[in-house]
Amino acid sequence: MKVGELLESSGAGGSRSIIAYTNDKNAGFETEMDSILPSDDLKQGSLHSKNSHGNDVKIVPDEDEVITRRTVVKGHSNPEESVVISCGTPEIVGNGSFGVVFRTKVKETGEDVVIKKVLQDRRFKNRELEIMKLISHPNLIDLKYYFLEQSDQELYLNLIVDYMPMSLYQRLKEFISLHQPMDRYEIKIYMFQLFKSLNYLHQVVNVCHRDIKPQNILVDPDTLLLKICDLGSAKQLKPNEPNVSYICSRYYRAPELIFGATNYTTKIDIWSAGCVMAELLLGQPIFPGESKIDQLVEIIKVLGTPTREEICSMNENYSEHKFPQIRPIPLNRIFKKETQETIDLLYHIMKYDPNIRYSALQCMFNSTYFTDIVSNTGSDSNLSLIDSLPLLHFEESELQGLSSNDIYRLTGKLI
């Protein structure tokens, strides 16, 4: 069975059909791919391909064109369910070495969506697709549909996901451009949702994102809804299976990764989340290293020289290495205007030893930083915001390991 046929063009101003056959063995989905999709900054551009006659065809249609995709698979259907959807004129929002991203609207549902188009190696499974089919959480980008697209020589995977107005990086830049600090309650709402989504990834589906950074976190500034996106580097971690250490964008890279650990845990995401939180508070990255070594230097300048035991916890092969002795800087000297509750949470995240670094659930539950959210206290507008998102709705699987009393303290209700 052929994987797909790219398009049938009816000429300028006409409509165009893209027929895609999906996820079967002939599409090259038999084995696992341990590769990383680069998270380059998106740049404006256009995308071209070839039609069946070898002529160059622009993928983005003219304004009066409509794209119809047939045999598109619903993202979470099991067994796979195919549907027909029609999309309006797509708007390129960027491209990079990973592929092309554009925004459009599904005419049948009226949903604004984003399509991420990536080159698919026929020999391997696409790990991002496989993980996105697994996950379903209000704070994770949702896979609506997917389809394969065949050109003369290449196979492309298209992931259709929900649209969000901007990234957290863009939101922070808005405040910086106004010479204003980001609203502290807005930061708190975002961070609670970030830890909530990481807890789901880590505890429910055993997935490590491995590239948490402001550019990979999407937000709606009107509702303060947050969603993690771009699972191109994500992986289900398995015991005794080594992982690549050269992962995660540099400013947000956990120290055990810099030390070359290959048996790391989901705690690397927590470190990254702490770096994101610090950046929102400071208005700039807390550890702006210019290289791998410089990144470690930036961390040591704040946390001090790691002890032999801490080095061993990150990578036992480095336990005999000697480092210059640097004293730590108290976090309250860096975050001079922040509350003690804020500093305490960062203190429990910024740990060399991943074994004592807080988990996502501990960040929500053990931290007094989120007390007003967890206890439903605060102004009427804040309480309304908590209910509307809703922040305190958890599935039972998200709270595994907590006692009934702990669950009540976290959610205000018994599950």
Coordinates of C-alpha atoms in Angstrom, one line a residue:
M1 CA 0.0 0.0 0.0
K2 CA 1.4 3.4 -0.9
V3 CA 1.8 5.8 2.0
G4 CA 0.1 8.8 0.3
E5 CA -0.2 11.1 -2.6
L6 CA 0.7 14.7 -2.1
L7 CA -1.7 16.8 -4.1
E8 CA -3.8 17.3 -7.1
S9 CA -3.8 21.0 -8.2
S10 CA -6.6 22.4 -10.1
G11 CA -4.7 25.6 -11.0
A12 CA -4.6 29.1 -9.7
G13 CA -7.6 30.0 -7.6
G14 CA -8.9 26.5 -7.4
S15 CA -9.1 24.0 -4.6
R16 CA -6.5 21.3 -3.8
S17 CA -6.8 17.9 -2.2
I18 CA -4.1 16.3 -0.1
I19 CA -4.7 12.6 0.4
A20 CA -2.8 11.1 3.3
Y21 CA -2.7 7.4 4.4
T22 CA -1.6 7.0 7.9
N23 CA 0.5 5.1 10.4
D24 CA 1.0 1.5 9.2
K25 CA 4.0 -0.7 8.9
N26 CA 4.6 0.3 5.3
A27 CA 5.0 3.9 6.5
G28 CA 8.2 3.0 8.3
F29 CA 6.9 2.9 11.9
E30 CA 8.4 -0.4 12.9
T31 CA 11.4 0.7 15.1
E32 CA 12.2 3.4 17.6
M33 CA 14.1 6.5 16.7
D34 CA 16.4 8.0 19.3
S35 CA 16.9 11.3 17.7
I36 CA 16.4 14.9 18.7
L37 CA 14.4 17.4 16.7
P38 CA 16.3 20.7 17.1
S39 CA 14.3 23.6 18.6
D40 CA 15.7 26.4 16.4
D41 CA 14.1 29.8 16.6
L42 CA 11.3 30.0 14.0
K43 CA 11.9 32.2 11.0
Q44 CA 9.5 33.5 8.4
G45 CA 9.6 31.5 5.2
S46 CA 7.6 29.5 2.7
L47 CA 7.5 25.8 1.8
H48 CA 7.6 24.2 -1.6
S49 CA 7.3 20.7 -2.8
K50 CA 6.8 18.7 -6.1
N51 CA 3.6 17.5 -7.6
S52 CA 3.3 14.1 -9.4
H53 CA 4.5 15.8 -12.6
G54 CA 7.7 17.0 -10.9
N55 CA 6.6 20.7 -11.0
D56 CA 7.4 22.9 -8.1
V57 CA 4.2 23.6 -6.1
K58 CA 3.9 26.0 -3.3
I59 CA 2.3 24.3 -0.3
V60 CA 0.8 27.6 1.1
P61 CA -2.2 28.3 -1.2
D62 CA -3.5 31.6 -2.5
E63 CA -6.1 33.4 -0.3
D64 CA -9.1 31.9 -2.1
E65 CA -7.8 28.3 -2.0
V66 CA -9.0 25.6 0.4
I67 CA -7.0 22.6 1.5
T68 CA -8.9 19.4 2.1
R69 CA -7.1 16.5 3.8
R70 CA -8.7 13.1 3.6
T71 CA -8.0 10.1 5.8
V72 CA -6.7 12.2 8.6
V73 CA -6.4 10.2 11.9
K74 CA -7.9 11.6 15.1
G75 CA -5.1 12.2 17.5
H76 CA -6.3 9.9 20.4
S77 CA -8.4 7.4 18.6
N78 CA -7.9 3.8 19.5
P79 CA -8.4 1.9 17.2
E80 CA -7.4 4.6 14.7
E81 CA -10.3 6.6 13.4
S82 CA -10.1 8.5 10.1
V83 CA -12.0 11.6 9.4
V84 CA -12.2 14.2 6.6
I85 CA -11.3 17.7 7.6
S86 CA -11.1 20.9 5.5
C87 CA -8.6 23.6 6.5
G88 CA -8.6 27.3 5.5
T89 CA -5.7 29.2 4.1
P90 CA -2.7 28.5 6.3
E91 CA -0.4 31.2 7.7
I92 CA 3.3 30.4 8.0
V93 CA 4.4 31.1 11.5
G94 CA 7.9 29.9 11.0
N95 CA 10.3 27.3 10.0
G96 CA 13.6 25.8 11.0
S97 CA 15.7 22.7 10.6
F98 CA 12.9 20.7 12.3
G99 CA 10.4 21.6 9.6
V100 CA 7.6 24.1 9.0
V101 CA 4.9 25.4 11.3
F102 CA 1.8 27.2 10.1
R103 CA -1.6 28.2 11.5
T104 CA -5.0 27.5 10.0
K105 CA -8.6 26.7 10.9
V106 CA -10.5 23.5 10.8
K107 CA -13.7 24.4 8.9
E108 CA -15.8 21.6 10.3
T109 CA -15.2 22.5 14.0
G110 CA -14.1 26.2 13.7
E111 CA -11.0 25.3 15.7
D112 CA -7.8 27.4 15.3
V113 CA -5.0 24.9 14.9
V114 CA -1.3 24.8 14.2
I115 CA 0.3 22.2 11.8
K116 CA 3.8 21.1 12.5
K117 CA 5.3 19.5 9.3
V118 CA 8.4 17.5 9.7
L119 CA 10.4 15.2 7.5
Q120 CA 9.7 11.5 8.5
D121 CA 12.4 8.8 8.1
R122 CA 10.6 5.7 6.8
R123 CA 12.8 3.4 8.9
F124 CA 11.8 4.7 12.3
K125 CA 8.9 5.5 14.5
N126 CA 8.4 9.2 15.2
R127 CA 8.8 9.4 18.9
E128 CA 7.0 12.8 19.2
L129 CA 3.9 11.3 17.5
E130 CA 3.9 8.2 19.7
I131 CA 4.2 10.3 22.9
M132 CA 1.5 12.8 21.8
K133 CA -0.9 9.9 21.2
L134 CA -0.3 8.9 24.8
I135 CA -0.9 12.2 26.6
S136 CA -4.1 14.0 27.4
H137 CA -3.9 16.9 29.8
P138 CA -5.3 20.4 29.9
N139 CA -1.8 21.9 30.3
L140 CA -0.2 19.9 27.4
I141 CA -0.6 20.8 23.8
D142 CA -3.3 18.4 22.4
L143 CA -2.8 16.3 19.2
K144 CA -6.0 16.9 17.3
Y145 CA -5.1 14.9 14.1
Y146 CA -2.1 13.7 12.2
F147 CA -1.4 12.6 8.7
L148 CA 1.4 11.6 6.4
E149 CA 2.2 13.4 3.2
Q150 CA 4.2 11.9 0.3
S151 CA 6.2 13.9 -2.2
D152 CA 8.2 12.4 -5.0
Q153 CA 11.1 11.5 -2.8
E154 CA 10.2 12.4 0.8
L155 CA 7.7 11.5 3.4
Y156 CA 6.4 14.2 5.8
L157 CA 4.5 13.8 9.1
N158 CA 2.0 16.5 9.9
L159 CA 0.9 17.0 13.5
I160 CA -2.2 19.1 13.9
V161 CA -2.4 20.6 17.4
D162 CA -4.4 23.3 19.3
Y163 CA -3.5 26.9 18.8
M164 CA -2.2 29.2 21.6
P165 CA -1.7 32.9 21.2
M166 CA 2.0 33.2 22.3
S167 CA 4.9 31.6 24.1
L168 CA 5.9 32.4 27.6
Y169 CA 9.1 33.8 26.1
Q170 CA 7.0 36.3 24.1
R171 CA 4.9 37.1 27.1
L172 CA 8.0 38.0 29.2
K173 CA 9.3 40.1 26.4
E174 CA 6.1 42.2 26.5
F175 CA 6.8 43.1 30.1
I176 CA 10.5 43.8 29.4
S177 CA 9.6 46.1 26.5
L178 CA 7.5 48.1 28.9
H179 CA 10.2 48.2 31.5
Q180 CA 7.9 46.4 33.9
P181 CA 8.3 43.2 35.9
M182 CA 5.9 40.4 35.1
D183 CA 3.0 40.3 37.5
R184 CA 3.9 38.0 40.4
Y185 CA 0.5 36.3 40.6
E186 CA 0.5 35.7 36.8
I187 CA 3.9 34.0 37.3
K188 CA 2.5 31.9 40.1
I189 CA -0.5 30.8 38.0
Y190 CA 1.8 29.8 35.2
M191 CA 4.3 27.9 37.4
F192 CA 1.5 25.9 39.1
Q193 CA 0.3 24.8 35.7
L194 CA 3.8 24.0 34.5
F195 CA 4.4 21.8 37.6
K196 CA 1.0 20.2 37.2
S197 CA 1.7 19.3 33.5
L198 CA 5.2 18.0 34.4
N199 CA 3.8 15.9 37.2
Y200 CA 1.4 14.3 34.7
L201 CA 4.2 13.6 32.2
H202 CA 6.6 12.2 34.9
Q203 CA 4.2 10.3 37.1
V204 CA 1.4 9.1 34.8
V205 CA 3.1 8.4 31.5
N206 CA 6.8 8.4 32.6
V207 CA 7.8 10.9 30.0
C208 CA 10.7 13.3 30.4
H209 CA 10.2 16.4 28.2
R210 CA 14.0 17.2 28.0
D211 CA 13.6 20.7 26.6
I212 CA 11.6 22.8 29.0
K213 CA 12.2 26.5 28.3
P214 CA 10.1 29.6 27.8
Q215 CA 9.9 29.1 24.0
N216 CA 8.4 25.7 24.5
I217 CA 5.7 26.9 26.9
L218 CA 2.6 28.4 25.4
V219 CA 0.2 30.8 27.2
D220 CA -3.0 32.7 26.7
P221 CA -2.5 36.1 28.5
D222 CA -6.2 36.7 28.7
T223 CA -7.1 33.5 30.5
L224 CA -3.6 32.7 31.9
L225 CA -3.9 29.1 30.5
L226 CA -0.6 27.4 30.0
K227 CA 0.4 24.5 27.8
I228 CA 3.7 22.8 27.3
C229 CA 4.5 22.2 23.6
D230 CA 7.2 20.7 21.3
L231 CA 7.8 17.1 22.5
G232 CA 10.4 16.6 19.8
S233 CA 13.0 15.8 22.4
A234 CA 10.7 14.0 24.9
K235 CA 11.3 10.3 25.8
Q236 CA 9.9 7.7 28.0
L237 CA 12.7 6.9 30.4
K238 CA 13.4 3.2 31.1
P239 CA 15.5 1.7 33.9
N240 CA 19.0 0.7 32.8
E241 CA 18.5 2.2 29.4
P242 CA 21.1 5.0 28.7
N243 CA 20.0 8.3 27.4
V244 CA 21.9 11.0 25.5
S245 CA 23.3 13.7 27.9
Y246 CA 23.6 16.4 25.2
I247 CA 19.9 17.4 25.5
C248 CA 18.0 20.4 26.7
S249 CA 18.7 24.1 25.7
R250 CA 21.8 25.3 27.5
Y251 CA 20.5 27.9 29.9
Y252 CA 18.0 25.4 31.2
R253 CA 20.2 22.3 31.3
A254 CA 20.4 20.5 34.6
P255 CA 24.0 20.1 36.1
E256 CA 23.9 16.3 35.8
L257 CA 23.6 16.7 32.1
I258 CA 26.6 19.0 32.0
F259 CA 28.5 16.3 33.9
G260 CA 27.6 13.8 31.2
A261 CA 25.0 11.7 33.0
T262 CA 23.2 9.1 30.9
N263 CA 21.1 7.6 33.6
Y264 CA 19.3 10.8 34.6
T265 CA 15.7 11.1 35.7
T266 CA 12.7 13.3 35.1
K267 CA 14.3 15.7 37.7
I268 CA 16.1 17.4 34.8
D269 CA 12.8 18.9 33.8
I270 CA 12.3 20.3 37.3
W271 CA 15.7 22.0 37.1
S272 CA 14.6 23.5 33.8
A273 CA 11.3 24.6 35.3
G274 CA 13.2 26.3 38.1
C275 CA 15.3 28.2 35.6
V276 CA 12.1 29.3 33.8
M277 CA 10.7 30.6 37.1
A278 CA 13.9 32.4 37.9
E279 CA 13.9 34.0 34.5
L280 CA 10.3 35.2 34.9
L281 CA 11.2 36.8 38.2
L282 CA 14.5 38.4 37.1
G283 CA 13.5 39.3 33.5
Q284 CA 16.6 37.5 32.2
P285 CA 18.1 33.9 32.4
I286 CA 19.7 33.1 35.8
F287 CA 22.4 30.9 34.2
P288 CA 23.4 32.5 30.9
G289 CA 26.3 30.3 30.0
E290 CA 28.0 30.8 26.6
S291 CA 29.3 27.2 26.4
K292 CA 29.0 23.9 28.2
I293 CA 31.8 24.7 30.6
D294 CA 30.7 28.3 31.0
Q295 CA 27.2 27.0 31.9
L296 CA 28.6 25.0 34.8
V297 CA 30.6 28.1 35.9
E298 CA 27.4 30.2 35.9
I299 CA 25.7 27.6 38.1
I300 CA 28.7 27.3 40.5
K301 CA 28.8 31.1 40.8
V302 CA 25.3 30.9 42.4
L303 CA 25.2 27.5 44.1
G304 CA 28.8 27.2 45.0
T305 CA 31.2 24.4 44.3
P306 CA 29.4 21.0 44.5
T307 CA 30.6 18.6 47.1
R308 CA 32.2 15.3 46.3
E309 CA 28.9 13.6 47.2
E310 CA 26.9 16.0 45.0
I311 CA 29.2 15.3 42.1
C312 CA 28.9 11.6 42.6
S313 CA 25.1 11.9 42.6
M314 CA 25.2 13.6 39.2
N315 CA 27.9 11.3 37.6
E316 CA 30.0 9.0 39.8
N317 CA 32.7 9.0 37.1
Y318 CA 33.5 12.6 38.0
S319 CA 33.7 12.1 41.8
E320 CA 37.5 12.4 41.9
H321 CA 37.7 15.6 39.9
K322 CA 38.8 18.8 41.7
F323 CA 37.0 22.1 41.3
P324 CA 37.9 25.6 42.6
Q325 CA 36.2 26.2 45.9
I326 CA 33.5 28.9 45.4
R327 CA 31.0 29.9 48.1
P328 CA 27.3 29.9 47.2
I329 CA 25.4 33.2 47.0
P330 CA 22.2 33.2 49.1
L331 CA 19.2 33.2 46.8
N332 CA 17.7 36.1 48.8
R333 CA 20.6 38.3 47.5
I334 CA 19.7 37.4 43.9
F335 CA 15.9 37.7 44.4
K336 CA 16.0 40.7 46.6
K337 CA 12.3 41.7 46.1
E338 CA 10.8 38.2 46.3
T339 CA 8.9 36.6 49.2
Q340 CA 10.6 34.0 51.4
E341 CA 8.1 31.5 50.0
T342 CA 9.3 32.2 46.5
I343 CA 12.9 31.8 47.5
D344 CA 12.2 28.6 49.4
L345 CA 10.7 26.9 46.4
L346 CA 13.7 27.9 44.2
Y347 CA 16.0 26.6 47.0
H348 CA 14.4 23.1 46.8
I349 CA 14.7 23.1 43.0
M350 CA 18.2 24.4 42.5
K351 CA 19.9 21.3 43.9
Y352 CA 22.9 19.6 42.5
D353 CA 21.7 16.2 43.8
P354 CA 18.7 15.2 41.7
N355 CA 17.7 12.8 44.4
I356 CA 16.8 15.6 46.8
R357 CA 15.6 18.0 44.2
Y358 CA 11.9 18.5 44.5
S359 CA 9.5 16.5 42.2
A360 CA 6.8 18.4 40.4
L361 CA 4.2 17.2 42.9
Q362 CA 6.4 18.3 45.8
C363 CA 6.7 21.7 44.2
M364 CA 2.9 22.0 44.2
F365 CA 2.3 20.3 47.5
N366 CA 5.3 20.9 49.9
S367 CA 5.8 24.5 48.8
T368 CA 4.2 27.4 50.7
Y369 CA 4.6 29.4 47.5
F370 CA 1.3 28.0 46.2
T371 CA -0.6 28.1 49.5
D372 CA -3.1 30.7 48.3
I373 CA -3.9 28.6 45.2
V374 CA -4.1 25.3 47.1
S375 CA -6.1 26.7 50.0
N376 CA -8.4 28.8 47.7
T377 CA -7.6 32.0 49.5
G378 CA -7.1 35.4 48.0
S379 CA -9.1 38.0 46.2
D380 CA -12.4 37.2 44.5
S381 CA -10.9 37.7 41.1
N382 CA -8.0 35.3 41.9
L383 CA -10.5 32.7 43.2
S384 CA -12.5 33.0 40.0
L385 CA -9.4 32.5 38.0
I386 CA -8.4 29.4 39.9
D387 CA -11.9 27.9 39.3
S388 CA -12.0 28.9 35.6
L389 CA -8.7 27.2 34.6
P390 CA -9.3 24.9 36.7
L391 CA -6.1 24.6 38.6
L392 CA -7.2 22.1 41.3
H393 CA -8.8 19.4 39.2
F394 CA -6.6 16.3 39.3
E395 CA -7.1 12.8 38.0
E396 CA -6.5 10.1 40.7
S397 CA -3.4 8.9 38.7
E398 CA -1.8 12.3 39.1
L399 CA -1.8 12.1 42.9
Q400 CA -0.3 8.6 43.3
G401 CA 1.6 8.2 46.6
L402 CA -0.2 10.9 48.5
S403 CA -2.3 10.2 51.5
S404 CA -6.0 11.2 51.7
N405 CA -5.0 14.1 54.0
D406 CA -2.3 15.3 51.6
I407 CA -4.7 15.1 48.7
Y408 CA -7.2 17.2 50.7
R409 CA -4.6 19.8 51.5
L410 CA -3.6 20.0 47.8
T411 CA -7.0 20.0 46.2
G412 CA -9.4 21.0 49.0
K413 CA -11.4 17.8 48.4
L414 CA -11.1 14.1 48.8
I415 CA -10.6 11.9 45.8

